[in-house]
Amino acid sequence: MPIYMTPACAEAMREELRDLLYTKRPEMARTAEWAASNGDRSENADYHYAKRALRRFDSRIRFLSKRLEGAQIIDPVAQGKVAGVKVLFGATVTVDEEGEEKVYSIVGVDETAPGRGVISWVSPLGKALLGKREGDVVTFVAPKGERELEILKVEYRPIAVGVVPAPEEDDAEENDG
């Protein structure tokens, strides 16, 4: 599956990667070094905490690096010049659902915020909207059942979103052996 993202998402990922590489990881490496110098590592909680944190940082660094390396960055404004009124990645779509107007922006999986109407292009609604035009009626199956809506307006404008944060790991489940 292609990795599509908006320029705002790519920049947020680059910023997080820089922060991890040049600030957070070096600080934690110094903490691990200090903790290791305190003697017996088998019962050294500071050392074990620092090592777990370094593993999380390294995992996130690998994830961000791979995502950015394989990403197709699509600027919604530039996309609009080719798309017109057709719904493509990066579109902001105003719909009518049972008399209520709602607005959805279609973005990559790393930048969704469904509560704010920012949905993934691979979500059920995102898939249903892609390729449609103003005036089309769309039916799709959502988790709470079948929904129908009419596309009122399609526009392409900058979408300012963040990156979906990394899932928190449960430290209790990790074994440092």
Coordinates of C-alpha atoms in Angstrom, one line a residue, residues 27-102:
E27 CA 20.2 12.8 26.5
M28 CA 18.9 9.3 27.3
A29 CA 22.2 7.7 26.2
R30 CA 24.0 10.0 28.7
T31 CA 21.5 8.9 31.4
A32 CA 22.1 5.3 30.6
E33 CA 25.8 5.8 30.7
W34 CA 25.5 7.6 34.1
A35 CA 23.2 4.8 35.5
A36 CA 25.6 2.1 34.3
S37 CA 28.5 3.7 36.2
N38 CA 26.5 3.3 39.4
G39 CA 27.5 -0.3 39.7
D40 CA 25.4 -3.5 39.7
R41 CA 23.1 -3.2 36.6
S42 CA 20.9 -6.1 37.6
E43 CA 19.0 -4.1 40.3
N44 CA 19.6 -0.6 38.8
A45 CA 16.2 0.8 38.0
D46 CA 17.6 4.0 36.4
Y47 CA 19.7 1.9 34.0
H48 CA 16.8 -0.4 33.1
Y49 CA 14.5 2.6 32.5
A50 CA 17.1 4.3 30.3
K51 CA 17.7 1.2 28.2
R52 CA 13.9 0.7 27.7
A53 CA 13.6 4.4 26.7
L54 CA 16.5 4.0 24.2
R55 CA 14.8 1.0 22.6
R56 CA 11.5 3.0 22.3
F57 CA 13.4 5.9 20.7
D58 CA 15.3 3.6 18.3
S59 CA 12.1 1.9 17.3
R60 CA 10.4 5.2 16.6
I61 CA 13.4 6.5 14.7
R62 CA 13.3 3.4 12.5
F63 CA 9.6 3.8 11.9
L64 CA 9.8 7.5 11.0
S65 CA 12.8 7.0 8.8
K66 CA 11.1 4.2 6.8
R67 CA 7.8 6.2 6.5
L68 CA 9.6 9.3 5.2
E69 CA 11.8 7.2 2.9
G70 CA 8.8 5.6 1.3
A71 CA 6.4 8.5 1.4
Q72 CA 4.6 10.1 -1.5
I73 CA 4.1 13.7 -0.3
I74 CA 1.0 15.2 -1.9
D75 CA 0.3 18.9 -1.6
P76 CA -3.5 19.3 -1.4
V77 CA -3.4 22.8 -3.2
A78 CA -1.3 21.3 -6.1
Q79 CA -3.6 18.3 -6.2
G80 CA -6.6 20.6 -6.7
K81 CA -5.2 22.0 -9.9
V82 CA -5.5 18.6 -11.5
A83 CA -8.5 17.2 -9.7
G84 CA -11.0 20.0 -10.1
V85 CA -14.2 18.9 -8.4
K86 CA -13.2 15.2 -8.2
V87 CA -12.4 13.8 -4.8
L88 CA -8.7 12.7 -4.6
F89 CA -6.2 12.5 -1.7
G90 CA -5.9 15.9 0.0
A91 CA -9.5 17.0 -0.8
T92 CA -11.6 18.7 1.8
V93 CA -15.2 17.6 1.2
T94 CA -18.4 19.1 2.5
V95 CA -21.2 16.6 2.7
D96 CA -24.9 16.5 3.7
E97 CA -25.8 13.6 5.9
E98 CA -29.4 13.5 6.8
G99 CA -29.7 17.2 6.7
E100 CA -26.5 17.9 8.6
E101 CA -23.5 19.4 6.9
K102 CA -20.1 17.8 7.7

